[in-house]
XYZ file of N, CA, C and O in Angstrom:
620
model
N 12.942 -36.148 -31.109
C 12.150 -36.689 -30.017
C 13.051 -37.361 -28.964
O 12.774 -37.226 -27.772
N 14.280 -38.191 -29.418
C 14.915 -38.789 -28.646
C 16.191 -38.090 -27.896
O 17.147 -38.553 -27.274
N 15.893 -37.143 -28.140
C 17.253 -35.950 -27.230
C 15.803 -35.288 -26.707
O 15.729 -35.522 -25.500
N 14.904 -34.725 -27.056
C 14.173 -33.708 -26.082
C 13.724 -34.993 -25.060
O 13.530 -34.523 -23.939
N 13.523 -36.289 -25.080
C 13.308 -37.321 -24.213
C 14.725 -37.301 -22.626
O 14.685 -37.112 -21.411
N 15.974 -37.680 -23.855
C 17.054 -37.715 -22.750
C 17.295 -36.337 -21.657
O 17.749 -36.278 -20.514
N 16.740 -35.253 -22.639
C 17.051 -34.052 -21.971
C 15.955 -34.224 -20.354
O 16.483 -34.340 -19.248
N 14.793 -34.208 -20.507
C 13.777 -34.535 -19.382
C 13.965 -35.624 -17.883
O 13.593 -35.635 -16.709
N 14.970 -36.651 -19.037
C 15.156 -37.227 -18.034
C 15.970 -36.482 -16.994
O 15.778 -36.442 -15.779
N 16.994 -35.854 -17.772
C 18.169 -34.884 -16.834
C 16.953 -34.153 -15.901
O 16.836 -34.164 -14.675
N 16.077 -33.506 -16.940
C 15.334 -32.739 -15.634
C 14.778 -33.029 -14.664
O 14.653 -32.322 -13.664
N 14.171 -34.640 -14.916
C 13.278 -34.722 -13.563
C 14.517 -35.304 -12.667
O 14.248 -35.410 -11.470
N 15.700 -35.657 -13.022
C 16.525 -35.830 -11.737
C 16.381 -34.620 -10.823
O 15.826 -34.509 -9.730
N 17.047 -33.735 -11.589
C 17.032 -32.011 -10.809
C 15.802 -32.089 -10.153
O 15.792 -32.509 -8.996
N 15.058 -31.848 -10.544
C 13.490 -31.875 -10.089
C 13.482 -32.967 -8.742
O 13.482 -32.343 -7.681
N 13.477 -34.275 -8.594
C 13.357 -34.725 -7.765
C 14.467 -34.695 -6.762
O 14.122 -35.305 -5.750
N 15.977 -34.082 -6.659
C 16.670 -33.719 -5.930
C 16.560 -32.981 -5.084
O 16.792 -32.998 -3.875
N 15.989 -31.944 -6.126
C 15.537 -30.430 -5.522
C 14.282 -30.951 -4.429
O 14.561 -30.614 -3.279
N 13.175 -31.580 -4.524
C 11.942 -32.142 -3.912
C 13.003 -32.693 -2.565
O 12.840 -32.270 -1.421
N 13.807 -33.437 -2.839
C 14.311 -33.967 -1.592
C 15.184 -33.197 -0.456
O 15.622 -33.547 0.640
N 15.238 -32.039 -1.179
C 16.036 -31.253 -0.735
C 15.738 -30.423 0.290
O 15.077 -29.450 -0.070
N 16.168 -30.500 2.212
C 15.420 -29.658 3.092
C 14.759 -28.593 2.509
O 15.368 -27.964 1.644
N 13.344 -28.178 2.883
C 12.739 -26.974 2.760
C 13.929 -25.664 3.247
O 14.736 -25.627 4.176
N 13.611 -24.711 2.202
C 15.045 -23.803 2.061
C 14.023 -22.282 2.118
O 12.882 -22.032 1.730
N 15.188 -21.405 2.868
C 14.338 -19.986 3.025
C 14.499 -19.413 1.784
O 15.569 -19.111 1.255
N 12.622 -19.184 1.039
C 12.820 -18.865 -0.245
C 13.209 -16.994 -0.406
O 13.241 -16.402 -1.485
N 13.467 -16.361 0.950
C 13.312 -14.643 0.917
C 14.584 -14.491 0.350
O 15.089 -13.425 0.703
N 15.248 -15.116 -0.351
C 16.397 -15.469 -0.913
C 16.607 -16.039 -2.051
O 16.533 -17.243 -1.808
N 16.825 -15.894 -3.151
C 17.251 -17.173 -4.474
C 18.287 -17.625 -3.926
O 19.374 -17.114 -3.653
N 17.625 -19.171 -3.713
C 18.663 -20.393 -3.184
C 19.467 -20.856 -4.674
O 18.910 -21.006 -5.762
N 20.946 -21.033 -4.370
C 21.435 -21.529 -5.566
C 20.579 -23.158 -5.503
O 19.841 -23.668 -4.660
N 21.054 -23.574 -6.699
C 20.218 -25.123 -6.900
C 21.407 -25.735 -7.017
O 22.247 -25.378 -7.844
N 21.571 -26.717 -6.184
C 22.420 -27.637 -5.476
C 22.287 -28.899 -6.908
O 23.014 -29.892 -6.921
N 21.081 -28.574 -8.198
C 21.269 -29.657 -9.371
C 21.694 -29.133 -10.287
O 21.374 -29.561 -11.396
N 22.515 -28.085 -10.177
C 22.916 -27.670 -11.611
C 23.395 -28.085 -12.560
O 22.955 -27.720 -13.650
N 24.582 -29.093 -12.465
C 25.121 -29.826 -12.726
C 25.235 -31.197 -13.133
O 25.972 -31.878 -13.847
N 23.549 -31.438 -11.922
C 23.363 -33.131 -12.364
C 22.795 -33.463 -13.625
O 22.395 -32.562 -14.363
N 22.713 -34.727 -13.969
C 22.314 -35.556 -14.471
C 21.848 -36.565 -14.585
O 22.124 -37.303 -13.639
N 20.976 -37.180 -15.636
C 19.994 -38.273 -15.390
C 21.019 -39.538 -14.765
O 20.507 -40.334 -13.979
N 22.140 -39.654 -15.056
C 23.619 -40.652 -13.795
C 23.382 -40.149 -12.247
O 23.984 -40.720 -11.338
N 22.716 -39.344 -12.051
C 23.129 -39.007 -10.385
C 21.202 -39.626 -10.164
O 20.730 -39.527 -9.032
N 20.563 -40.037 -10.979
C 19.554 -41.120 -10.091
C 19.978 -41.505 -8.801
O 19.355 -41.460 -7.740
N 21.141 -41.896 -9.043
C 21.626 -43.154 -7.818
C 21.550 -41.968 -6.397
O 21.150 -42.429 -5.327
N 21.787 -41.070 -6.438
C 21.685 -39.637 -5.175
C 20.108 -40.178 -4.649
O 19.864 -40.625 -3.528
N 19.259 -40.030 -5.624
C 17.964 -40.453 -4.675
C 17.548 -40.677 -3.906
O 18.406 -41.241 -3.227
N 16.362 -40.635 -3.217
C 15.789 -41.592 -2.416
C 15.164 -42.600 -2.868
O 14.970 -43.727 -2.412
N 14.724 -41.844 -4.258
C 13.415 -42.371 -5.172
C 14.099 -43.612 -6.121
O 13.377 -44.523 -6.526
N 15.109 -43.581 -6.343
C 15.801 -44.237 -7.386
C 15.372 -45.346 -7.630
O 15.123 -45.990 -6.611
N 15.130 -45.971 -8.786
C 14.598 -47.137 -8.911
C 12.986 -47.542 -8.502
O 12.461 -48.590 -8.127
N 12.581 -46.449 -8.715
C 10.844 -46.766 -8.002
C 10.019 -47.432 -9.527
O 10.145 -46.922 -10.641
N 9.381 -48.375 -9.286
C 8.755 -48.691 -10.280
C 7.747 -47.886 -10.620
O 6.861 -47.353 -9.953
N 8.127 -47.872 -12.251
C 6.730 -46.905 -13.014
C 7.168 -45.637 -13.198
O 6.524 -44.759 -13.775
N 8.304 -45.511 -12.699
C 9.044 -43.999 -12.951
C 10.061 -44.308 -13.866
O 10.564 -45.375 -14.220
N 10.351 -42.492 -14.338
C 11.314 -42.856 -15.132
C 13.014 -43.120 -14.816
O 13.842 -43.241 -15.719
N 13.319 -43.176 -13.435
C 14.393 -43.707 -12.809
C 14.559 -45.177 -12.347
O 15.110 -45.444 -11.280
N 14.133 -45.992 -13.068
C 14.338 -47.252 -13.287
C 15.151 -47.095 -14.672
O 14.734 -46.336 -15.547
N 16.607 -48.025 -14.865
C 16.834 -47.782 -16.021
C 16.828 -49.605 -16.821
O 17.640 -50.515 -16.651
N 15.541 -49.558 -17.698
C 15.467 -50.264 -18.284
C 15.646 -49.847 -19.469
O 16.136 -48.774 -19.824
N 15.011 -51.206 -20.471
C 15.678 -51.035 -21.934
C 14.599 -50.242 -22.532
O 14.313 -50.597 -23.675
N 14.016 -49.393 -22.120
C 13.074 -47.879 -22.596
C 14.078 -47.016 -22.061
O 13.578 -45.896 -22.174
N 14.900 -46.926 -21.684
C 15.482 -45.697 -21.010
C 16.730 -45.849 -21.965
O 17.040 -45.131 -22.916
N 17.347 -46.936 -21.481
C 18.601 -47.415 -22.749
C 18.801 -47.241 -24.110
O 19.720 -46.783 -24.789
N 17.301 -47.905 -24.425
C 17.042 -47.294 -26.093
C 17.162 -45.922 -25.968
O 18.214 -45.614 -26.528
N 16.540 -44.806 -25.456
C 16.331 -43.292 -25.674
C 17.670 -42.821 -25.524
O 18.074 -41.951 -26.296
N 18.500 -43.337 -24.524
C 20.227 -43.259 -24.396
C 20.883 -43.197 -25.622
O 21.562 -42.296 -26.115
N 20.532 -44.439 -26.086
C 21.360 -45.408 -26.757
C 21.183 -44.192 -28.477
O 22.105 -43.767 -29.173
N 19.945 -44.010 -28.620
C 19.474 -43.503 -29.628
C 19.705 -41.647 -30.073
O 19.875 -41.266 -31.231
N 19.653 -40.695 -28.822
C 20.344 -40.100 -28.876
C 21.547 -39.630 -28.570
O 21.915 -38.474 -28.776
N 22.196 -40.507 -28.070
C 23.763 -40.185 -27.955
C 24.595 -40.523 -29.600
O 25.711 -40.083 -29.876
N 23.602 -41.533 -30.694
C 23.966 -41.779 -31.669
C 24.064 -40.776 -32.763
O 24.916 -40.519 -33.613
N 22.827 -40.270 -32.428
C 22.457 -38.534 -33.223
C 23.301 -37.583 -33.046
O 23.669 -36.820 -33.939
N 23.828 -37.544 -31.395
C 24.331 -36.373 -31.012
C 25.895 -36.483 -31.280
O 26.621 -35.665 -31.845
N 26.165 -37.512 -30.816
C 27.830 -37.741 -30.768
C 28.214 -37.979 -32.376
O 29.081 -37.265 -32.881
N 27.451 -39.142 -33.268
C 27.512 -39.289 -34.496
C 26.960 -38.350 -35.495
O 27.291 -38.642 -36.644
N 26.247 -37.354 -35.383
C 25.713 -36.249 -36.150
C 24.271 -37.257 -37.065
O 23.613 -36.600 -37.872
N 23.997 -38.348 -36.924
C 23.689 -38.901 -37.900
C 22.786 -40.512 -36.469
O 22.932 -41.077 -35.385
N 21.830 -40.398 -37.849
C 21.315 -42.551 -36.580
C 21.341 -43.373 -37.723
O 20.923 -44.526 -37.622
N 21.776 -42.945 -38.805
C 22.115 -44.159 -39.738
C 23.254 -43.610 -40.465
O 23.240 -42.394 -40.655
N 24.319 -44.348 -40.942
C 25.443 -43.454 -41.646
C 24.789 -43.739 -43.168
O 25.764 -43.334 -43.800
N 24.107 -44.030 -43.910
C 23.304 -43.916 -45.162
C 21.680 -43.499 -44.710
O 20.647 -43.969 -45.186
N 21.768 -42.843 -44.028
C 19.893 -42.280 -43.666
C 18.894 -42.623 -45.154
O 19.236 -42.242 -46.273
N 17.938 -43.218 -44.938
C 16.923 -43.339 -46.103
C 15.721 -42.944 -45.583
O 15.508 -42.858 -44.373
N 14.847 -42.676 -46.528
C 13.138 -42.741 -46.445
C 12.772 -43.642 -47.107
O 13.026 -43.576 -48.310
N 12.237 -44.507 -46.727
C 11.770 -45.943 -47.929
C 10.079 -45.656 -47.758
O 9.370 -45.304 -46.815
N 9.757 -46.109 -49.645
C 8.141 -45.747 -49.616
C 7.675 -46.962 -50.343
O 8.078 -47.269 -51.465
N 6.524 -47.855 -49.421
C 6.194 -48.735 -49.971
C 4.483 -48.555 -50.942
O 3.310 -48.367 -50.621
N 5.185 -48.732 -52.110
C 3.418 -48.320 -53.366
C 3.232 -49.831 -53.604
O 4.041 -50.724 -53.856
N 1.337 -49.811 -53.369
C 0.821 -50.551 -53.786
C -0.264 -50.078 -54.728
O -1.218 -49.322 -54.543
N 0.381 -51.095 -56.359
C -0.995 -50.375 -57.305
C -0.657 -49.068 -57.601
O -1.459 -48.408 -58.263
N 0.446 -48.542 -57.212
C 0.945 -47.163 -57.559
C 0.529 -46.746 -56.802
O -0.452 -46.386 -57.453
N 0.385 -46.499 -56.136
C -0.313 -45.538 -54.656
C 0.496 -45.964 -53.600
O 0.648 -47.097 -53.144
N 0.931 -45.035 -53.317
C 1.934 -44.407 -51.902
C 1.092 -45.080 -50.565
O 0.166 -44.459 -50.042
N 1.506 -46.351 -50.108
C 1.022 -47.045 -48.925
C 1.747 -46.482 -47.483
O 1.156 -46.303 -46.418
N 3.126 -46.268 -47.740
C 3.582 -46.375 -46.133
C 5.084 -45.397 -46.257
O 5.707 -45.782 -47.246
N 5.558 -44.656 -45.784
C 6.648 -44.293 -45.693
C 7.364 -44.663 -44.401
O 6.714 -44.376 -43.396
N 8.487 -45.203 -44.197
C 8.982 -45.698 -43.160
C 10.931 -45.323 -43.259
O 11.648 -45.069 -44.227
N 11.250 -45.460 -41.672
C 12.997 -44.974 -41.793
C 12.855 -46.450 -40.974
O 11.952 -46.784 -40.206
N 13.868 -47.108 -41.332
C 14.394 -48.433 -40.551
C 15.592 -47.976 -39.338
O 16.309 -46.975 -39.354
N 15.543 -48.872 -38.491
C 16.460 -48.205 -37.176
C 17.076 -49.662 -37.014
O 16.531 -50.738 -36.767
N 18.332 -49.337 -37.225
C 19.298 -50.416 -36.350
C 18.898 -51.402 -35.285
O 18.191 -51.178 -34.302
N 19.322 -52.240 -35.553
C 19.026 -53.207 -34.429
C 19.581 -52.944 -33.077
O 20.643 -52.337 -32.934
N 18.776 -53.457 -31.942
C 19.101 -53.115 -30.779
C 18.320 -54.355 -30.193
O 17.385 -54.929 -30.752
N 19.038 -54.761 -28.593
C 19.125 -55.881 -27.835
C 19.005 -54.855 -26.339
O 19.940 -54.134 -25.994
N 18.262 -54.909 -25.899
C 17.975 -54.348 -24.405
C 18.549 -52.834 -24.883
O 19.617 -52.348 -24.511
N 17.796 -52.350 -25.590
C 17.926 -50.582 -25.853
C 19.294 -50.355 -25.874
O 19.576 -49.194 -25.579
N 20.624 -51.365 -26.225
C 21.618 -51.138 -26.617
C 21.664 -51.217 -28.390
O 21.016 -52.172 -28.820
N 22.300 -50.394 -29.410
C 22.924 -50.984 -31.015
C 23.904 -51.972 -30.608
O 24.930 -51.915 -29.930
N 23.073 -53.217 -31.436
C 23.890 -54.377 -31.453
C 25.351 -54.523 -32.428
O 25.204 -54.494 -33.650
N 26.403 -54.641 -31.993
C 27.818 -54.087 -33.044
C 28.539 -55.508 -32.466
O 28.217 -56.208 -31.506
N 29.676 -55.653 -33.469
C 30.379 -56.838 -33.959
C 31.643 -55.985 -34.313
O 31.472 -55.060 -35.107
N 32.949 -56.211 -33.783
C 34.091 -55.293 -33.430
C 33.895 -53.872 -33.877
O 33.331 -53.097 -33.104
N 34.290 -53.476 -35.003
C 34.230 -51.895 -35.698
C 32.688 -51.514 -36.023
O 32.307 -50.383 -36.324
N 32.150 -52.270 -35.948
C 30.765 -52.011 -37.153
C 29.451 -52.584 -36.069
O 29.243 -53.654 -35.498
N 28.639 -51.115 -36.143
C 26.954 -51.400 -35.306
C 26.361 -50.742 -35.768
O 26.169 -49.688 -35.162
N 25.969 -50.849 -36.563
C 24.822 -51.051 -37.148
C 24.386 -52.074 -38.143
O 25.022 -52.342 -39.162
N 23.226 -52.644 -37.774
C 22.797 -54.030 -38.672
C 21.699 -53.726 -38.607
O 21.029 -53.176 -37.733
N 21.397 -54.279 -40.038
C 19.173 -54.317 -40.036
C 18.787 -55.358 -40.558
O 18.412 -55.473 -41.725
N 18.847 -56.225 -39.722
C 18.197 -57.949 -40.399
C 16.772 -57.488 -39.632
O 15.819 -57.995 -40.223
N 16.489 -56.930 -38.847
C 15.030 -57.033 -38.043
C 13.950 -55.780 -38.915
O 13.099 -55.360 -38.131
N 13.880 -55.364 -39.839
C 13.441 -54.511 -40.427
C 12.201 -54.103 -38.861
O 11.080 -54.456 -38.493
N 13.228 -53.238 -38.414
C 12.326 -52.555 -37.036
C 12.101 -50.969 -38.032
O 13.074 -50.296 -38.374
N 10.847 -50.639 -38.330
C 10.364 -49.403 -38.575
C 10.186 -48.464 -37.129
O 9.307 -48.586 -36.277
N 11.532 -47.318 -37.167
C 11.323 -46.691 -36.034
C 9.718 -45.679 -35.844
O 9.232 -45.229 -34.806
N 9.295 -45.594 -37.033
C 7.994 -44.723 -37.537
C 6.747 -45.785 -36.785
O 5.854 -45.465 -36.000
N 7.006 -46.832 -37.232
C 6.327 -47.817 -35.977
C 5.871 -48.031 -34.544
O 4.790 -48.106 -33.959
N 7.478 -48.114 -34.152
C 7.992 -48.020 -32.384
C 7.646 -46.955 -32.073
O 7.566 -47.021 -30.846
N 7.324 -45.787 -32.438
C 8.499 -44.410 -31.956
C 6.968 -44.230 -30.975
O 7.155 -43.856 -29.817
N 5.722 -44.444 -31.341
C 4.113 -44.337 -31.201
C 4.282 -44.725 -29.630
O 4.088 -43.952 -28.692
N 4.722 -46.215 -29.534
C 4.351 -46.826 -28.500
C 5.749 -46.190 -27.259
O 5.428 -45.550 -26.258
N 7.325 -46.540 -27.606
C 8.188 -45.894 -26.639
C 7.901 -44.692 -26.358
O 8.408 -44.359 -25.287
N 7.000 -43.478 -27.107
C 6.310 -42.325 -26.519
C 5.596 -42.758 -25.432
O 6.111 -42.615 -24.323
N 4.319 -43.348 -25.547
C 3.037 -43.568 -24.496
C 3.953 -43.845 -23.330
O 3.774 -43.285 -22.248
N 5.066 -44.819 -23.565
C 5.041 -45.494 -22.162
C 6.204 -43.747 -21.090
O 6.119 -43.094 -20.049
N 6.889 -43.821 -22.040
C 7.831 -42.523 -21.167
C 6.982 -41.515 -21.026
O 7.124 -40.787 -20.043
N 5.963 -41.266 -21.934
C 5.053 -39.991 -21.079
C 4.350 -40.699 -20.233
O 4.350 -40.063 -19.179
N 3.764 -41.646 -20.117
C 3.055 -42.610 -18.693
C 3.884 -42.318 -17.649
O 3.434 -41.638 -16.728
N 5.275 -42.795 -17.614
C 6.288 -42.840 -16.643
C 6.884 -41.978 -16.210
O 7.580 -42.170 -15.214
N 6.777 -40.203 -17.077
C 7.007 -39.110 -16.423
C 5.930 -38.957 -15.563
O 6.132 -38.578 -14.410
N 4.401 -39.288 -16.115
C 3.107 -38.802 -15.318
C 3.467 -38.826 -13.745
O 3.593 -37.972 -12.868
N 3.613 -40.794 -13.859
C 4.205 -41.172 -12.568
C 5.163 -40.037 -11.712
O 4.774 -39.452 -10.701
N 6.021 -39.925 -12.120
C 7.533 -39.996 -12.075
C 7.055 -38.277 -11.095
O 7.200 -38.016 -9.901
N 6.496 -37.444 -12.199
C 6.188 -35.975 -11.583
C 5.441 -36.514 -10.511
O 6.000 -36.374 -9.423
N 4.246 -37.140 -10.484
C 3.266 -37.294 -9.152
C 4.127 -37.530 -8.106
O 4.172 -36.875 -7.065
N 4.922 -38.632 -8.445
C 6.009 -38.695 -6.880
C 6.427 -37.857 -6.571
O 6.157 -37.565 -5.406
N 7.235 -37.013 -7.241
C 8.085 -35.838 -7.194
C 6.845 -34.717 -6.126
O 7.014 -34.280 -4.987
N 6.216 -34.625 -6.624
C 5.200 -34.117 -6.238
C 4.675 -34.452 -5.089
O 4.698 -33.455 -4.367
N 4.220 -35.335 -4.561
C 3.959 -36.238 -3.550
C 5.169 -35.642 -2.285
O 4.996 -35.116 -1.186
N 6.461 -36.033 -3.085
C 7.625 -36.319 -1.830
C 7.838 -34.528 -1.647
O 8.934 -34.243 -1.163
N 7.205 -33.690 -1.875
C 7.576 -32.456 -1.710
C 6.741 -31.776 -1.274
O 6.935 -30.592 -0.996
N 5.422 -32.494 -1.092
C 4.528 -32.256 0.087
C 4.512 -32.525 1.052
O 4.006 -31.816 1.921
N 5.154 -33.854 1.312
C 5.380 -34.223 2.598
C 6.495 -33.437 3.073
O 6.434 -33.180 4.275
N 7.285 -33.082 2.583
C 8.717 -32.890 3.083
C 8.230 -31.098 3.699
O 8.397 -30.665 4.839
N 7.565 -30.306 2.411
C 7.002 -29.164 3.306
C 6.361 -29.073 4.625
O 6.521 -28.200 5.477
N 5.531 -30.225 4.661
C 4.392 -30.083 6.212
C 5.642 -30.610 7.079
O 5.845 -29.705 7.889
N 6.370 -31.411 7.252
C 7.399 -31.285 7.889
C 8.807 -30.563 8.639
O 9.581 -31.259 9.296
């Protein structure tokens, strides 16, 4: 979830570049001037930083950073990965994966070593709610996109 997240973000940069981008003669495949970018070239914008989009980079954006670059670069988001199952009465109540601690969607680390779990944060928990809000904030995020590429056509 948290790489097909980071990946989107890359896209709606492209996406809203491309929107900003003079109306182009389509009797032609125009190369795309975003091939290359990435969710870092926000700052190119016009839009950058608009509230409610997903080019604000707060600690929802940081965490999804933070979280798959750990997967991707580390092969792994915990170097002992568990499934923990809590039975009550013998009966299977809750299955949960615990996620590292984090401080503004950064892993909190102490020289060599980051990962710590004093906050028993159940990512099976979080994962519900940091969904709603980044699909809220693409909703946004496309409508602008959308928006700024209507205007820019009648123009």
């Amino acid at each position: 979830m948290f790489t097909r997240m980071r990946t989107i973000l890359d896209y709606t940069v492209k996406l809203a570049l491309e929107a900003e981008r003079p109306p182009q003669d389509f009797s032609a495949y125009p190369k795309l001037r975003t091939a290359a970018k990435q969710y870092r070239d926000r700052k190119d914008l016009a839009m950058n930083a608009r509230d409610n989009t997903l080019f604000v980079e707060d600690e929802l954006i940081r965490q999804i950073s933070s979280i798959r670059d750990r997967i991707i670069h580390d092969g792994h988001f915990d170097t002992e990965p568990r499934v923990y199952e809590l039975f009550k009465r013998r009966r299977l109540m809750e299955r949960f994966v615990f996620a590292p601690d984090m401080t503004e969607g950064r892993f909190d680390a102490s020289r060599n070593r980051r990962s710590f779990f004093s906050t028993d944060n159940k990512i099976n928990a979080t994962l519900p709610s940091i969904l709603d809000e980044f699909y809220s904030r693409l909703e946004t995020t496309v409508s602008a996109v959308g928006n700024l590429y209507a205007i820019r056509r009648r123009t």
